[in-house]
Structures are given as structure tokens and as C-alpha cells.
């Protein structure tokens, strides 16, 4: 009996250790989102190795984080010649790299700079860890996901179940704002948000919120507008010093932990994300997704919409299609 007990104990231990030994890369780790995101990931028992990449300051960020008494092993990589090494063997790659918005800018104004950055990083992922889950935070997400997908296709390694546009901040904000208005515990509120990740493409489904909440039409309209413009609220409040970094780091970590939990075999993990989709006439669309060991297990679709929400979807389609085409054209025209 004893040897078989030992064997089964060893089996369980090996399973646990392999599960909680994910190698996670953060590309853009020295930035406003990258640093707090890396801190949250370092704090998690799900992460065994944390690979931090940026074009500057990464050795310092890595040294600082490496002093934290959690088991994730941290390595810093700096500059283009260290990008390949940063990505070797990664299970999950999170990309907050790029420039943030300043007051008066839309997310689309970031396109030229961030499109090039994301295309370069996606190219390196395709070459070094093509099987990794890719979580894109870099804006404009409505275009950077098509860009990532097209680059992966060029290498013949595109898997639509593993490429995610992180829209989690929209859900986090919707949960916080609804909880505030209704005097609820925000940790218990869940509002699905579908569509895209910019302005009117952000579509909160208040009718599907749990617990069930109701608002008069004018309040619903104001709440929806606040969720859609919440990023701009932060950009204005920071008065030129950047955009949402701390709440975005929280949301990025939440999404990454959900992906890791699902990869580890946890069942019933659902998150909204902007992905390749057949749910609408847009090639990419965010809806609730059931996550599994290999990424998206099932797209749960739009669900039953109210008339107000149906109008929001109809309003968003044109802008979304334009942003998707812009991303695809960018890769098609790349030298």
C-alpha cells in the first residue's frame, strides 16, 4: 500500500506543481500598466515564472519585484535583441505595451504608433511561443486584435481560441458603477459587456446583470454613457499624465488569472473578451466566453437583449467593422 500511496501523492504533487508553474510574459512591463500588472502577477500562486520585457527600465523593475516573498521567479529583458529570449517557453503572453492616451485623444488616435508595436511583438510571439495564450491590452483593441491575428496567420500559427482582446476593464467598471448606484457589494455584481473596447462599441448588458437590477430609462442611458466614456473620465482626471493604469492592471490580472485557472482545468470560468467571432456580422466581437484548457471552449453569445441594447449593438457595428478593416489593412500593407 505504502509505495502506491507515495506514487499517488507524487502524482497529485506533480499535477499541482505543473499547474501552478505557468510561465507568463508581460510585454511592456516597465510602463504605467505593465508595472502594477507585473506586481499583481508576481503575487499569484498560479505563476511560476514571470518574464518581463520592455525597451527600457526592465532590469530595475525585475530586480524590485524579485525581492517579493512569493515563488514566481522574475527575469527582466530589455531591448529588441532580448525579445526572443523573453518569449521562449511562455504559456501566456500579456501585452500592455504602447503609448497611452492624452486628453482630447481617442483610442484610435493611438493607432499608428501602437499598431507597429503590436505587430512587432505578435511577430515575435508567432516565432517563439506560437501556442501561448495571447492577451492584448494595447489600444485600440478593436484594431490590435485583427493585427495580431493577421500576423499569426502569416506564420501559419493562428489559433482563434488563443487570441484575446482584454475588455475586462469595461466589465469591472460596469460592476463598480452598478454596485455604487444600487448600494450592492461590487464583488457580487456581474454585468456582461459585449461589442468592442472603445466608445459606443462598448455595450453593457444591464438587462443580463446578476443580481437583477432595473433603472429608469434616463438613468440607464446615463449609466451606459458613463461606462462607455469611463476611460476618458480617467484621462481627463489625470490631466495629461496618462490614462487608466491601475484599474487596467487589475482588470488585466483578473483576465490572466481566469485564463490560467481554465488552463489548469478549473471548470465554469467565464470572461468576456474581444475575439474572432461568428456571433454578429463583425469578424471580431466581444461576448461572454467559457474558457478551457486550450483557450476558448465555447462562445456563449449575446444572450437575450433588451430593445435598448439591440439598438446599441446596431449602432456599434459600423465603427467596429471600420476598426477591424483598418487593422487587417495595416498588416496587409506591412513591408
Short mmCIF file of C-alpha atoms in Angstrom, two decimals, residues 30-307:
data_model
loop_
_atom_site.label_atom_id
_atom_site.label_comp_id
_atom_site.label_asym_id
_atom_site.label_seq_id
_atom_site.Cartn_x
_atom_site.Cartn_y
_atom_site.Cartn_z
CA UNK A 30 8.01 48.98 -17.37
CA UNK A 31 5.02 51.12 -18.35
CA UNK A 32 2.13 52.58 -16.40
CA UNK A 33 0.04 49.41 -16.77
CA UNK A 34 2.97 46.99 -17.04
CA UNK A 35 4.44 47.67 -13.60
CA UNK A 36 1.29 47.26 -11.45
CA UNK A 37 0.20 44.34 -13.68
CA UNK A 38 3.54 42.61 -13.11
CA UNK A 39 3.20 43.21 -9.37
CA UNK A 40 -0.24 41.53 -9.33
CA UNK A 41 1.05 38.58 -11.38
CA UNK A 42 4.10 38.19 -9.08
CA UNK A 43 1.68 37.98 -6.17
CA UNK A 44 -0.21 35.00 -7.65
CA UNK A 45 0.42 31.33 -6.81
CA UNK A 46 -0.66 30.48 -10.40
CA UNK A 47 2.54 31.98 -11.81
CA UNK A 48 5.83 30.04 -11.66
CA UNK A 49 7.91 32.25 -13.95
CA UNK A 50 7.40 35.90 -14.81
CA UNK A 51 9.22 37.14 -17.88
CA UNK A 52 9.28 40.94 -18.12
CA UNK A 53 10.12 42.71 -21.39
CA UNK A 54 10.31 46.37 -22.35
CA UNK A 55 12.53 48.74 -24.32
CA UNK A 56 13.77 50.44 -21.11
CA UNK A 57 13.99 50.06 -17.30
CA UNK A 58 13.13 46.33 -17.19
CA UNK A 59 16.19 45.22 -15.19
CA UNK A 60 15.16 47.61 -12.41
CA UNK A 61 11.51 46.53 -12.40
CA UNK A 62 12.57 42.86 -12.37
CA UNK A 63 15.10 43.38 -9.55
CA UNK A 64 12.48 45.22 -7.48
CA UNK A 65 9.79 42.56 -7.98
CA UNK A 66 12.26 39.71 -7.38
CA UNK A 67 12.53 40.76 -3.71
CA UNK A 68 8.87 39.93 -3.07
CA UNK A 69 8.38 36.78 -0.97
CA UNK A 70 6.27 34.85 -3.49
CA UNK A 71 7.52 31.98 -5.57
CA UNK A 72 7.23 33.36 -9.10
CA UNK A 73 10.74 33.64 -10.50
CA UNK A 74 11.23 37.03 -12.21
CA UNK A 75 13.53 37.78 -15.15
CA UNK A 76 13.88 41.11 -16.93
CA UNK A 77 14.67 41.50 -20.63
CA UNK A 78 15.42 44.82 -22.30
CA UNK A 79 15.58 45.90 -25.93
CA UNK A 80 14.71 44.23 -29.24
CA UNK A 81 17.63 41.75 -29.13
CA UNK A 82 16.29 40.23 -25.90
CA UNK A 83 12.66 39.89 -27.06
CA UNK A 84 13.04 36.33 -28.40
CA UNK A 85 14.61 35.14 -25.13
CA UNK A 86 11.80 36.78 -23.12
CA UNK A 87 9.20 34.73 -25.00
CA UNK A 88 10.81 31.28 -25.07
CA UNK A 89 8.53 28.67 -23.48
CA UNK A 90 5.80 31.09 -22.41
CA UNK A 91 2.30 29.75 -21.71
CA UNK A 92 0.62 33.15 -21.58
CA UNK A 93 1.73 36.47 -23.10
CA UNK A 94 0.11 39.70 -21.86
CA UNK A 95 0.72 42.82 -23.95
CA UNK A 96 0.11 46.21 -22.30
CA UNK A 97 2.86 47.82 -24.46
CA UNK A 98 2.22 51.00 -26.40
CA UNK A 99 1.53 54.68 -25.78
CA UNK A 100 -1.36 55.88 -23.58
CA UNK A 101 -4.00 58.47 -24.44
CA UNK A 102 -3.67 62.15 -23.63
CA UNK A 103 -6.67 64.47 -23.13
CA UNK A 104 -8.58 65.03 -26.37
CA UNK A 105 -7.30 61.80 -27.95
CA UNK A 106 -9.47 58.86 -28.91
CA UNK A 107 -8.14 55.30 -28.68
CA UNK A 108 -7.97 55.33 -32.47
CA UNK A 109 -5.50 58.27 -32.36
CA UNK A 110 -3.01 55.78 -30.91
CA UNK A 111 -3.30 53.60 -34.00
CA UNK A 112 -0.14 54.42 -35.93
CA UNK A 113 2.26 54.04 -33.01
CA UNK A 114 0.60 51.10 -31.28
CA UNK A 115 -0.19 49.15 -34.47
CA UNK A 116 3.53 48.93 -35.26
CA UNK A 117 4.41 47.96 -31.68
CA UNK A 118 1.75 45.22 -31.52
CA UNK A 119 2.65 43.84 -34.97
CA UNK A 120 6.33 43.61 -33.95
CA UNK A 121 5.50 41.85 -30.67
CA UNK A 122 2.97 39.48 -32.32
CA UNK A 123 5.64 38.56 -34.86
CA UNK A 124 7.99 37.57 -32.02
CA UNK A 125 5.24 35.56 -30.29
CA UNK A 126 4.49 33.71 -33.55
CA UNK A 127 8.18 32.75 -33.84
CA UNK A 128 8.93 31.90 -30.19
CA UNK A 129 5.78 30.65 -28.45
CA UNK A 130 3.06 30.19 -31.09
CA UNK A 131 0.95 28.01 -28.73
CA UNK A 132 0.74 30.66 -25.99
CA UNK A 133 -2.47 32.38 -24.94
CA UNK A 134 -2.16 35.99 -26.12
CA UNK A 135 -3.91 38.71 -24.10
CA UNK A 136 -3.80 42.12 -25.79
CA UNK A 137 -4.33 45.26 -23.70
CA UNK A 138 -2.65 47.69 -26.14
CA UNK A 139 -5.19 50.09 -27.65
CA UNK A 140 -7.03 50.44 -29.96
CA UNK A 141 -8.03 46.84 -29.05
CA UNK A 142 -10.70 46.90 -31.79
CA UNK A 143 -7.81 47.01 -34.31
CA UNK A 144 -4.88 45.44 -32.42
CA UNK A 145 -6.65 42.05 -32.23
CA UNK A 146 -7.13 41.87 -36.02
CA UNK A 147 -3.46 42.94 -36.34
CA UNK A 148 -2.28 40.16 -34.01
CA UNK A 149 -4.45 37.59 -35.80
CA UNK A 150 -3.19 38.57 -39.27
CA UNK A 151 0.46 38.42 -38.15
CA UNK A 152 -0.09 34.95 -36.63
CA UNK A 153 -1.72 33.86 -39.93
CA UNK A 154 1.39 34.92 -41.85
CA UNK A 155 3.34 32.33 -39.86
CA UNK A 156 0.58 29.70 -40.18
CA UNK A 157 0.18 29.54 -36.39
CA UNK A 158 -3.09 31.44 -35.87
CA UNK A 159 -5.44 29.82 -33.37
CA UNK A 160 -8.54 31.99 -32.83
CA UNK A 161 -9.20 30.27 -29.50
CA UNK A 162 -5.98 31.67 -28.05
CA UNK A 163 -6.04 35.35 -29.07
CA UNK A 164 -7.93 37.68 -26.70
CA UNK A 165 -8.59 41.39 -26.64
CA UNK A 166 -8.78 42.24 -22.94
CA UNK A 167 -12.01 44.20 -22.42
CA UNK A 168 -12.24 43.21 -18.73
CA UNK A 169 -11.91 46.81 -17.55
CA UNK A 170 -15.30 47.57 -19.12
CA UNK A 171 -16.86 44.76 -17.07
CA UNK A 172 -15.02 45.84 -13.91
CA UNK A 173 -16.25 49.42 -14.36
CA UNK A 174 -19.82 48.33 -15.11
CA UNK A 175 -19.79 46.19 -11.94
CA UNK A 176 -18.42 49.07 -9.85
CA UNK A 177 -20.84 51.69 -11.20
CA UNK A 178 -23.94 49.47 -10.92
CA UNK A 179 -22.96 48.47 -7.37
CA UNK A 180 -22.48 52.14 -6.45
CA UNK A 181 -25.90 53.14 -7.79
CA UNK A 182 -27.71 50.23 -6.13
CA UNK A 183 -25.76 50.02 -2.86
CA UNK A 184 -24.54 46.48 -3.63
CA UNK A 185 -21.25 44.73 -2.91
CA UNK A 186 -19.34 45.16 -6.22
CA UNK A 187 -17.66 41.76 -5.77
CA UNK A 188 -21.09 40.15 -6.17
CA UNK A 189 -22.21 42.11 -9.21
CA UNK A 190 -21.62 40.79 -12.73
CA UNK A 191 -22.53 42.85 -15.78
CA UNK A 192 -21.64 41.32 -19.16
CA UNK A 193 -20.21 43.87 -21.59
CA UNK A 194 -20.16 42.99 -25.29
CA UNK A 195 -19.07 44.55 -28.60
CA UNK A 196 -15.68 46.22 -28.65
CA UNK A 197 -13.44 48.31 -26.43
CA UNK A 198 -13.93 51.93 -27.49
CA UNK A 199 -16.72 54.47 -27.04
CA UNK A 200 -20.05 53.35 -28.47
CA UNK A 201 -18.73 49.86 -29.31
CA UNK A 202 -18.73 49.19 -25.53
CA UNK A 203 -22.17 47.67 -24.86
CA UNK A 204 -23.05 46.93 -21.23
CA UNK A 205 -25.88 44.40 -20.93
CA UNK A 206 -27.55 45.77 -17.80
CA UNK A 207 -30.61 43.59 -18.54
CA UNK A 208 -28.43 40.49 -18.00
CA UNK A 209 -26.75 41.72 -14.81
CA UNK A 210 -26.65 39.50 -11.75
CA UNK A 211 -28.17 40.19 -9.31
CA UNK A 212 -31.03 41.56 -11.43
CA UNK A 213 -31.16 45.36 -11.42
CA UNK A 214 -33.51 47.85 -13.05
CA UNK A 215 -33.05 51.52 -13.87
CA UNK A 216 -35.45 54.13 -15.29
CA UNK A 217 -34.68 54.93 -18.95
CA UNK A 218 -32.84 58.21 -18.31
CA UNK A 219 -30.64 56.69 -15.60
CA UNK A 220 -29.93 53.63 -17.78
CA UNK A 221 -28.89 55.90 -20.62
CA UNK A 222 -26.57 57.95 -18.35
CA UNK A 223 -25.07 54.80 -16.80
CA UNK A 224 -24.40 53.29 -20.24
CA UNK A 225 -22.72 56.53 -21.39
CA UNK A 226 -20.59 56.61 -18.22
CA UNK A 227 -19.39 53.02 -18.78
CA UNK A 228 -18.60 53.84 -22.43
CA UNK A 229 -16.70 57.02 -21.53
CA UNK A 230 -15.09 55.85 -18.29
CA UNK A 231 -11.63 55.73 -19.86
CA UNK A 232 -11.94 59.36 -20.90
CA UNK A 233 -13.09 60.21 -17.35
CA UNK A 234 -9.70 58.95 -16.09
CA UNK A 235 -7.71 60.57 -18.92
CA UNK A 236 -9.30 63.95 -18.02
CA UNK A 237 -8.77 63.48 -14.27
CA UNK A 238 -5.09 62.64 -14.84
CA UNK A 239 -4.83 65.90 -16.84
CA UNK A 240 -2.17 64.79 -19.31
CA UNK A 241 -0.37 62.35 -17.00
CA UNK A 242 -1.73 59.29 -18.82
CA UNK A 243 -4.79 57.06 -18.89
CA UNK A 244 -6.21 54.27 -16.73
CA UNK A 245 -3.23 52.26 -15.46
CA UNK A 246 -4.11 50.87 -12.02
CA UNK A 247 -7.67 49.76 -12.81
CA UNK A 248 -6.40 48.40 -16.15
CA UNK A 249 -3.64 46.44 -14.39
CA UNK A 250 -6.27 45.00 -12.03
CA UNK A 251 -8.54 44.04 -14.95
CA UNK A 252 -5.62 42.58 -16.95
CA UNK A 253 -4.57 40.46 -13.98
CA UNK A 254 -8.14 39.30 -13.39
CA UNK A 255 -8.40 38.15 -17.01
CA UNK A 256 -4.97 36.48 -16.94
CA UNK A 257 -5.86 34.58 -13.75
CA UNK A 258 -9.09 33.37 -15.36
CA UNK A 259 -7.14 32.10 -18.40
CA UNK A 260 -4.63 30.34 -16.09
CA UNK A 261 -7.39 28.84 -13.91
CA UNK A 262 -9.10 27.43 -17.02
CA UNK A 263 -5.79 26.09 -18.38
CA UNK A 264 -5.36 24.33 -15.02
CA UNK A 265 -8.68 22.53 -15.50
CA UNK A 266 -10.95 24.72 -13.39
CA UNK A 267 -14.48 24.43 -14.77
CA UNK A 268 -17.07 27.12 -15.40
CA UNK A 269 -14.61 30.01 -15.92
CA UNK A 270 -16.42 32.71 -17.92
CA UNK A 271 -14.98 36.05 -19.02
CA UNK A 272 -15.95 38.50 -21.75
CA UNK A 273 -13.22 39.20 -24.33
CA UNK A 274 -12.89 40.60 -27.85
CA UNK A 275 -12.20 37.61 -30.11
CA UNK A 276 -12.74 36.14 -33.59
CA UNK A 277 -16.48 35.59 -33.67
CA UNK A 278 -19.43 34.35 -35.68
CA UNK A 279 -21.99 35.91 -33.33
CA UNK A 280 -22.65 39.04 -35.41
CA UNK A 281 -21.72 40.31 -38.87
CA UNK A 282 -18.42 41.61 -37.36
CA UNK A 283 -15.42 39.28 -37.69
CA UNK A 284 -14.38 40.17 -34.13
CA UNK A 285 -16.78 40.81 -31.29
CA UNK A 286 -16.69 40.58 -27.51
CA UNK A 287 -19.15 38.26 -25.75
CA UNK A 288 -19.02 36.05 -22.64
CA UNK A 289 -16.70 33.08 -23.27
CA UNK A 290 -16.38 29.78 -21.46
CA UNK A 291 -12.63 29.28 -21.06
CA UNK A 292 -10.93 25.88 -21.01
CA UNK A 293 -7.52 24.19 -21.16
CA UNK A 294 -6.97 25.30 -24.76
CA UNK A 295 -8.41 28.81 -24.61
CA UNK A 296 -11.98 29.44 -25.71
CA UNK A 297 -14.07 26.33 -25.09
CA UNK A 298 -17.39 27.89 -26.07
CA UNK A 299 -18.60 31.30 -27.17
CA UNK A 300 -21.70 31.94 -25.06
CA UNK A 301 -23.00 34.58 -27.48
CA UNK A 302 -25.02 37.74 -26.91
CA UNK A 303 -27.89 36.19 -24.95
CA UNK A 304 -31.29 37.85 -24.82
CA UNK A 305 -31.03 41.60 -25.39
CA UNK A 306 -33.43 44.38 -24.42
CA UNK A 307 -34.64 46.71 -27.20
#
